[in-house]
mmCIF file of C-alpha atoms in Angstrom:
data_model
loop_
_atom_site.group_PDB
_atom_site.id
_atom_site.type_symbol
_atom_site.label_atom_id
_atom_site.label_comp_id
_atom_site.label_asym_id
_atom_site.label_seq_id
_atom_site.Cartn_x
_atom_site.Cartn_y
_atom_site.Cartn_z
ATOM 1 C CA MET A 1 24.447 -11.767 -1.362
ATOM 2 C CA SER A 2 26.706 -8.748 -1.739
ATOM 3 C CA PHE A 3 26.774 -4.987 -1.430
ATOM 4 C CA THR A 4 26.362 -3.289 -4.803
ATOM 5 C CA ASN A 5 24.895 0.059 -3.806
ATOM 6 C CA LEU A 6 26.070 2.017 -0.752
ATOM 7 C CA LEU A 7 25.201 5.442 0.652
ATOM 8 C CA VAL A 8 27.194 7.791 2.839
ATOM 9 C CA HIS A 9 25.735 10.752 4.686
ATOM 10 C CA VAL A 10 27.705 13.875 3.792
ATOM 11 C CA ASP A 11 27.753 17.228 5.570
ATOM 12 C CA ASP A 12 30.155 20.066 6.312
ATOM 13 C CA SER A 13 31.410 18.708 9.638
ATOM 14 C CA ASP A 14 35.031 17.937 10.473
ATOM 15 C CA ARG A 15 34.318 14.179 10.669
ATOM 16 C CA CYS A 16 32.815 13.925 7.212
ATOM 17 C CA GLY A 17 36.186 12.986 5.740
ATOM 18 C CA GLU A 18 36.504 9.947 8.003
ATOM 19 C CA ARG A 19 33.007 8.748 7.055
ATOM 20 C CA LEU A 20 33.916 9.115 3.398
ATOM 21 C CA THR A 21 37.091 7.094 3.887
ATOM 22 C CA VAL A 22 35.167 4.252 5.541
ATOM 23 C CA ALA A 23 32.440 4.286 2.880
ATOM 24 C CA LEU A 24 34.871 4.417 -0.030
ATOM 25 C CA THR A 25 36.938 1.599 1.445
ATOM 26 C CA LEU A 26 33.795 -0.537 1.653
ATOM 27 C CA ALA A 27 32.815 0.369 -1.898
ATOM 28 C CA GLN A 28 36.257 -0.619 -3.178
ATOM 29 C CA LYS A 29 36.264 -3.882 -1.254
ATOM 30 C CA HIS A 30 32.831 -4.939 -2.513
ATOM 31 C CA GLY A 31 32.913 -3.415 -5.983
ATOM 32 C CA ALA A 32 29.938 -1.238 -5.072
ATOM 33 C CA ALA A 33 28.755 2.156 -6.256
ATOM 34 C CA LEU A 34 28.553 4.904 -3.654
ATOM 35 C CA THR A 35 25.918 7.606 -3.301
ATOM 36 C CA GLY A 36 26.811 10.760 -1.406
ATOM 37 C CA LEU A 37 23.764 12.236 0.350
ATOM 38 C CA PHE A 38 24.154 15.832 1.506
ATOM 39 C CA ALA A 39 21.731 16.420 4.376
ATOM 40 C CA GLN A 40 22.352 19.207 6.852
ATOM 41 C CA SER A 41 20.368 21.593 9.006
ATOM 42 C CA ASP A 42 20.079 25.192 7.815
ATOM 43 C CA SER A 43 21.080 27.751 10.427
ATOM 44 C CA SER A 44 19.660 30.691 8.488
ATOM 45 C CA GLY A 45 16.119 31.785 9.121
ATOM 46 C CA ALA A 46 15.507 32.514 5.442
ATOM 47 C CA GLY A 47 16.086 28.927 4.434
ATOM 48 C CA ILE A 48 13.695 27.637 7.072
ATOM 49 C CA VAL A 49 10.956 30.095 6.133
ATOM 50 C CA THR A 50 11.160 29.718 2.347
ATOM 51 C CA ARG A 51 11.930 25.987 2.304
ATOM 52 C CA LYS A 52 14.944 26.781 0.160
ATOM 53 C CA ALA A 53 18.572 26.380 1.062
ATOM 54 C CA GLY A 54 20.076 29.553 2.471
ATOM 55 C CA PRO A 55 23.446 30.875 1.258
ATOM 56 C CA ALA A 56 25.398 29.213 4.062
ATOM 57 C CA LEU A 57 23.816 25.833 3.394
ATOM 58 C CA THR A 58 24.401 26.151 -0.356
ATOM 59 C CA GLN A 59 28.089 26.874 0.231
ATOM 60 C CA ALA A 60 28.374 23.986 2.698
ATOM 61 C CA ALA A 61 26.854 21.630 0.125
ATOM 62 C CA GLN A 62 29.350 22.758 -2.487
ATOM 63 C CA ARG A 63 32.309 22.176 -0.170
ATOM 64 C CA ALA A 64 30.976 18.748 0.792
ATOM 65 C CA ARG A 65 30.419 17.754 -2.834
ATOM 66 C CA GLU A 66 33.918 18.799 -3.828
ATOM 67 C CA LEU A 67 35.383 16.716 -0.998
ATOM 68 C CA PHE A 68 33.206 13.732 -1.900
ATOM 69 C CA GLU A 69 34.072 13.819 -5.586
ATOM 70 C CA GLU A 70 37.781 14.350 -4.958
ATOM 71 C CA LYS A 71 38.039 11.361 -2.619
ATOM 72 C CA ALA A 72 35.918 9.208 -4.924
ATOM 73 C CA ARG A 73 38.178 9.951 -7.906
ATOM 74 C CA GLU A 74 41.224 9.003 -5.874
ATOM 75 C CA ALA A 75 39.545 5.749 -4.823
ATOM 76 C CA GLY A 76 38.290 4.925 -8.319
ATOM 77 C CA VAL A 77 34.733 4.365 -7.096
ATOM 78 C CA THR A 78 31.602 4.934 -9.176
ATOM 79 C CA THR A 79 29.424 7.563 -7.489
ATOM 80 C CA ARG A 80 26.294 9.655 -7.677
ATOM 81 C CA TRP A 81 25.252 12.745 -5.717
ATOM 82 C CA TRP A 82 22.001 13.395 -3.876
ATOM 83 C CA GLN A 83 21.275 16.678 -2.122
ATOM 84 C CA LEU A 84 18.291 17.749 -0.025
ATOM 85 C CA SER A 85 16.552 20.907 -1.204
ATOM 86 C CA HIS A 86 16.725 22.636 2.189
ATOM 87 C CA GLY A 87 17.656 22.108 5.813
ATOM 88 C CA GLU A 88 14.419 22.383 7.777
ATOM 89 C CA TYR A 89 14.448 19.998 10.767
ATOM 90 C CA GLY A 90 11.624 17.653 9.781
ATOM 91 C CA HIS A 91 12.607 17.676 6.123
ATOM 92 C CA VAL A 92 16.174 16.596 6.887
ATOM 93 C CA ILE A 93 14.972 13.657 8.965
ATOM 94 C CA ALA A 94 12.166 12.484 6.669
ATOM 95 C CA GLU A 95 14.096 12.759 3.399
ATOM 96 C CA THR A 96 17.239 11.168 4.825
ATOM 97 C CA VAL A 97 15.198 8.188 6.025
ATOM 98 C CA ILE A 98 13.602 7.805 2.586
ATOM 99 C CA CYS A 99 16.905 8.062 0.701
ATOM 100 C CA SER A 100 18.460 5.403 2.944
ATOM 101 C CA ARG A 101 15.858 2.866 1.822
ATOM 102 C CA TYR A 102 17.226 2.691 -1.718
ATOM 103 C CA VAL A 103 20.654 1.214 -0.981
ATOM 104 C CA ASP A 104 22.112 -1.959 0.511
ATOM 105 C CA LEU A 105 23.896 -0.208 3.387
ATOM 106 C CA ALA A 106 24.036 3.396 4.600
ATOM 107 C CA VAL A 107 27.022 4.933 6.410
ATOM 108 C CA PHE A 108 26.423 7.632 9.017
ATOM 109 C CA GLY A 109 28.443 9.297 11.733
ATOM 110 C CA GLN A 110 27.822 9.134 15.462
ATOM 111 C CA HIS A 111 26.076 12.279 16.689
ATOM 112 C CA ASP A 112 28.609 14.722 18.108
ATOM 113 C CA PRO A 113 27.015 17.454 20.252
ATOM 114 C CA GLU A 114 30.157 19.568 19.864
ATOM 115 C CA ASP A 115 30.158 19.490 16.048
ATOM 116 C CA SER A 116 26.685 18.657 14.791
ATOM 117 C CA ARG A 117 25.234 19.754 11.462
ATOM 118 C CA VAL A 118 22.066 17.638 11.645
ATOM 119 C CA PRO A 119 19.118 17.097 14.027
ATOM 120 C CA ALA A 120 20.182 15.319 17.200
ATOM 121 C CA ASP A 121 17.733 12.452 16.600
ATOM 122 C CA LEU A 122 18.514 11.936 12.916
ATOM 123 C CA LEU A 123 20.571 8.796 13.438
ATOM 124 C CA GLU A 124 17.997 7.134 15.691
ATOM 125 C CA GLU A 125 15.232 7.889 13.198
ATOM 126 C CA VAL A 126 17.250 6.445 10.319
ATOM 127 C CA VAL A 127 18.069 3.258 12.237
ATOM 128 C CA LEU A 128 14.447 2.848 13.307
ATOM 129 C CA ASN A 129 12.688 3.704 10.051
ATOM 130 C CA ALA A 130 14.967 3.200 7.035
ATOM 131 C CA GLY A 131 14.556 -0.571 6.840
ATOM 132 C CA ARG A 132 18.213 -0.931 5.886
ATOM 133 C CA PRO A 133 21.372 -1.737 7.839
ATOM 134 C CA ILE A 134 23.114 1.396 9.102
ATOM 135 C CA LEU A 135 26.863 1.523 9.678
ATOM 136 C CA VAL A 136 27.713 4.149 12.285
ATOM 137 C CA VAL A 137 31.240 5.588 12.424
ATOM 138 C CA PRO A 138 32.349 7.001 15.833
ATOM 139 C CA HIS A 139 32.907 10.750 16.125
ATOM 140 C CA SER A 140 36.532 10.161 17.094
ATOM 141 C CA GLY A 141 39.290 7.866 15.900
ATOM 142 C CA SER A 142 40.412 6.551 12.523
ATOM 143 C CA TYR A 143 39.219 3.297 10.936
ATOM 144 C CA PRO A 144 41.354 2.340 7.928
ATOM 145 C CA GLN A 145 40.369 -1.330 8.350
ATOM 146 C CA LEU A 146 36.813 -2.495 8.897
ATOM 147 C CA ALA A 147 35.212 -5.879 9.600
ATOM 148 C CA ASP A 148 38.382 -7.966 9.719
ATOM 149 C CA ARG A 149 37.642 -8.892 13.352
ATOM 150 C CA PRO A 150 33.910 -8.275 13.893
ATOM 151 C CA VAL A 151 31.970 -9.050 17.057
ATOM 152 C CA ILE A 152 28.279 -9.991 16.923
ATOM 153 C CA ALA A 153 25.978 -9.192 19.865
ATOM 154 C CA TRP A 154 23.442 -12.027 19.773
ATOM 155 C CA ASN A 155 20.309 -12.782 21.807
ATOM 156 C CA GLY A 156 18.118 -14.482 19.224
ATOM 157 C CA SER A 157 15.842 -11.470 18.757
ATOM 158 C CA ARG A 158 14.298 -10.426 15.454
ATOM 159 C CA GLU A 159 16.583 -7.408 15.269
ATOM 160 C CA ALA A 160 19.715 -9.441 16.000
ATOM 161 C CA ALA A 161 18.751 -11.962 13.300
ATOM 162 C CA ARG A 162 18.334 -9.169 10.760
ATOM 163 C CA ALA A 163 21.662 -7.636 11.728
ATOM 164 C CA VAL A 164 23.519 -10.911 11.237
ATOM 165 C CA ASN A 165 21.940 -11.479 7.842
ATOM 166 C CA ASP A 166 22.524 -7.877 6.749
ATOM 167 C CA ALA A 167 26.178 -8.137 7.765
ATOM 168 C CA LEU A 168 26.895 -11.360 5.817
ATOM 169 C CA PRO A 169 28.830 -9.609 3.011
ATOM 170 C CA LEU A 170 31.183 -8.221 5.667
ATOM 171 C CA LEU A 171 31.340 -11.378 7.779
ATOM 172 C CA LYS A 172 32.268 -13.533 4.769
ATOM 173 C CA GLN A 173 35.474 -11.546 4.299
ATOM 174 C CA ALA A 174 36.472 -11.417 7.981
ATOM 175 C CA SER A 175 39.484 -13.259 9.320
ATOM 176 C CA SER A 176 37.963 -13.757 12.783
ATOM 177 C CA VAL A 177 34.307 -13.567 13.878
ATOM 178 C CA LEU A 178 33.297 -13.650 17.545
ATOM 179 C CA LEU A 179 29.657 -14.123 18.513
ATOM 180 C CA LEU A 180 28.640 -13.066 22.028
ATOM 181 C CA ALA A 181 25.479 -14.885 23.158
ATOM 182 C CA PHE A 182 23.882 -13.003 26.053
ATOM 183 C CA HIS A 183 21.657 -14.138 28.883
ATOM 184 C CA THR A 184 20.363 -12.007 31.750
ATOM 185 C CA GLN A 185 20.106 -14.980 34.102
ATOM 186 C CA PRO A 186 21.061 -18.683 34.134
ATOM 187 C CA ARG A 187 18.839 -20.888 32.011
ATOM 188 C CA ALA A 188 15.890 -22.393 33.873
ATOM 189 C CA GLU A 189 15.415 -26.143 33.924
ATOM 190 C CA GLY A 190 12.440 -27.602 32.094
ATOM 191 C CA GLY A 191 10.012 -25.354 30.252
ATOM 192 C CA GLY A 192 9.500 -27.643 27.273
ATOM 193 C CA THR A 193 11.646 -28.480 24.297
ATOM 194 C CA VAL A 194 12.639 -26.355 21.334
ATOM 195 C CA PRO A 195 14.413 -27.283 18.091
ATOM 196 C CA GLN A 196 18.186 -27.273 18.334
ATOM 197 C CA VAL A 197 18.677 -23.983 16.526
ATOM 198 C CA ASP A 198 22.257 -22.828 16.075
ATOM 199 C CA ILE A 199 23.286 -19.427 14.719
ATOM 200 C CA LEU A 200 26.839 -20.698 14.163
ATOM 201 C CA GLU A 201 25.457 -23.372 11.870
ATOM 202 C CA HIS A 202 23.592 -20.741 9.885
ATOM 203 C CA LEU A 203 26.733 -18.633 9.566
ATOM 204 C CA ALA A 204 28.755 -21.663 8.506
ATOM 205 C CA SER A 205 26.259 -22.355 5.724
ATOM 206 C CA HIS A 206 27.322 -18.982 4.296
ATOM 207 C CA GLY A 207 31.019 -19.729 4.662
ATOM 208 C CA VAL A 208 31.435 -17.744 7.887
ATOM 209 C CA LYS A 209 33.401 -19.558 10.573
ATOM 210 C CA ALA A 210 32.668 -17.973 13.941
ATOM 211 C CA THR A 211 33.439 -18.765 17.544
ATOM 212 C CA GLN A 212 30.876 -18.294 20.285
ATOM 213 C CA GLU A 213 31.091 -17.097 23.866
ATOM 214 C CA ARG A 214 28.146 -17.263 26.236
ATOM 215 C CA MET A 215 27.860 -14.409 28.693
ATOM 216 C CA THR A 216 25.442 -13.996 31.587
ATOM 217 C CA ILE A 217 24.663 -10.379 32.430
ATOM 218 C CA ALA A 218 24.976 -9.678 36.125
ATOM 219 C CA SER A 219 26.588 -6.477 37.391
ATOM 220 C CA MET A 220 26.907 -4.526 34.148
ATOM 221 C CA THR A 221 24.572 -3.618 31.310
ATOM 222 C CA PRO A 222 24.649 -5.731 28.135
ATOM 223 C CA MET A 223 26.249 -2.915 26.164
ATOM 224 C CA ASP A 224 29.007 -2.360 28.707
ATOM 225 C CA ALA A 225 29.762 -6.074 28.480
ATOM 226 C CA VAL A 226 29.728 -5.966 24.669
ATOM 227 C CA LEU A 227 32.070 -2.982 24.431
ATOM 228 C CA SER A 228 34.442 -4.424 27.025
ATOM 229 C CA ARG A 229 34.690 -7.796 25.262
ATOM 230 C CA ALA A 230 34.980 -6.151 21.841
ATOM 231 C CA SER A 231 37.933 -4.139 23.112
ATOM 232 C CA ASP A 232 39.594 -7.246 24.537
ATOM 233 C CA HIS A 233 39.087 -9.023 21.205
ATOM 234 C CA GLY A 234 40.603 -6.149 19.216
ATOM 235 C CA ALA A 235 37.350 -5.883 17.244
ATOM 236 C CA ASP A 236 36.992 -3.396 14.389
ATOM 237 C CA LEU A 237 33.204 -3.762 13.968
ATOM 238 C CA LEU A 238 30.210 -4.503 16.184
ATOM 239 C CA VAL A 239 27.106 -6.090 14.622
ATOM 240 C CA MET A 240 23.860 -5.821 16.598
ATOM 241 C CA GLY A 241 20.112 -5.379 16.365
ATOM 242 C CA GLY A 242 18.854 -1.862 16.876
ATOM 243 C CA PHE A 243 15.922 -0.624 18.978
ATOM 244 C CA GLY A 244 14.641 -3.948 20.198
ATOM 245 C CA GLY A 245 17.992 -5.356 21.003
ATOM 246 C CA TYR A 246 17.926 -6.751 24.525
ATOM 247 C CA GLY A 247 14.592 -5.333 25.594
ATOM 248 C CA GLY A 248 11.178 -6.940 25.283
ATOM 249 C CA SER A 249 9.945 -10.250 26.659
ATOM 250 C CA LEU A 250 13.235 -12.126 26.483
ATOM 251 C CA PHE A 251 15.092 -9.689 28.705
ATOM 252 C CA PRO A 252 12.621 -7.647 30.786
ATOM 253 C CA LEU A 253 15.353 -6.085 32.940
ATOM 254 C CA PHE A 254 16.267 -3.675 30.161
ATOM 255 C CA GLY A 255 14.060 -1.074 28.520
ATOM 256 C CA ARG A 256 13.271 -1.434 24.833
ATOM 257 C CA GLY A 257 15.804 0.533 22.818
ATOM 258 C CA SER A 258 17.914 1.551 25.812
ATOM 259 C CA ASN A 259 20.889 -0.529 24.719
ATOM 260 C CA THR A 260 20.896 0.921 21.219
ATOM 261 C CA ARG A 261 20.866 4.460 22.586
ATOM 262 C CA GLN A 262 23.701 3.561 24.958
ATOM 263 C CA ILE A 263 25.772 2.225 22.069
ATOM 264 C CA LEU A 264 25.067 5.332 19.987
ATOM 265 C CA ARG A 265 26.331 7.469 22.872
ATOM 266 C CA GLN A 266 29.302 5.373 24.019
ATOM 267 C CA MET A 267 30.473 3.487 20.926
ATOM 268 C CA THR A 268 34.224 3.035 20.604
ATOM 269 C CA LEU A 269 34.239 1.223 17.250
ATOM 270 C CA PRO A 270 32.083 1.223 14.103
ATOM 271 C CA VAL A 271 28.678 -0.404 14.649
ATOM 272 C CA LEU A 272 26.342 -2.022 12.112
ATOM 273 C CA LEU A 273 22.748 -1.693 13.317
ATOM 274 C CA SER A 274 19.620 -3.294 11.861
ATOM 275 C CA HIS A 275 16.028 -2.935 13.030
#
């Protein structure tokens, strides 16, 4: 299992360059091709009415493409360019979701209310509906190294299992992997027997040597605990299930999806999300 085909969301925002750097670094490391997808909201009424890109959006796309191609040449990465036909709200969301389904991993930026060029809920919709792992780059900071010291947020959920499997190409190349196993309360005695499943054993079968820490959630939310421990560990990537995460029947204290939204608001390091 490896990454051969990556996508990076491109727009005319100030943080686009950092996203490109992260995506190109991944492409180099894995020998993958990189698709640049220009998707941005159109601020001109004409573009929205005619379903064609207005002059401002056309110019923004040109600037973004020039930046993308310049950085790709410098990195020596094989690329292709995709561009949405216009910037109407629903079109940007729907087409971006569809495009993200045709790659192994898609790189997006954390929504920044102060410098946004896309619908506020674009990232959530992509994570929820693309069916592919999404790597989210924070809207501040620089990340020249990625996935050397990843942390996995693990609770045994479907989404967490998908995230771990989707992240295997990154985890295999890491020098240190920490798995945080979360519980909202101490384990009850009895309740029947279950097979002795072990996520560390599964990772080891793929050549990933990880250490595990068990954490019981008490006074803080799961995501606060994850971010705090990731910081202590010096992590450069967080791997977790998205929109399912720690909600549902296993952990009824937390609303479904609430932890993913908290991470998307408060993230302090790149996050790989799978749903």
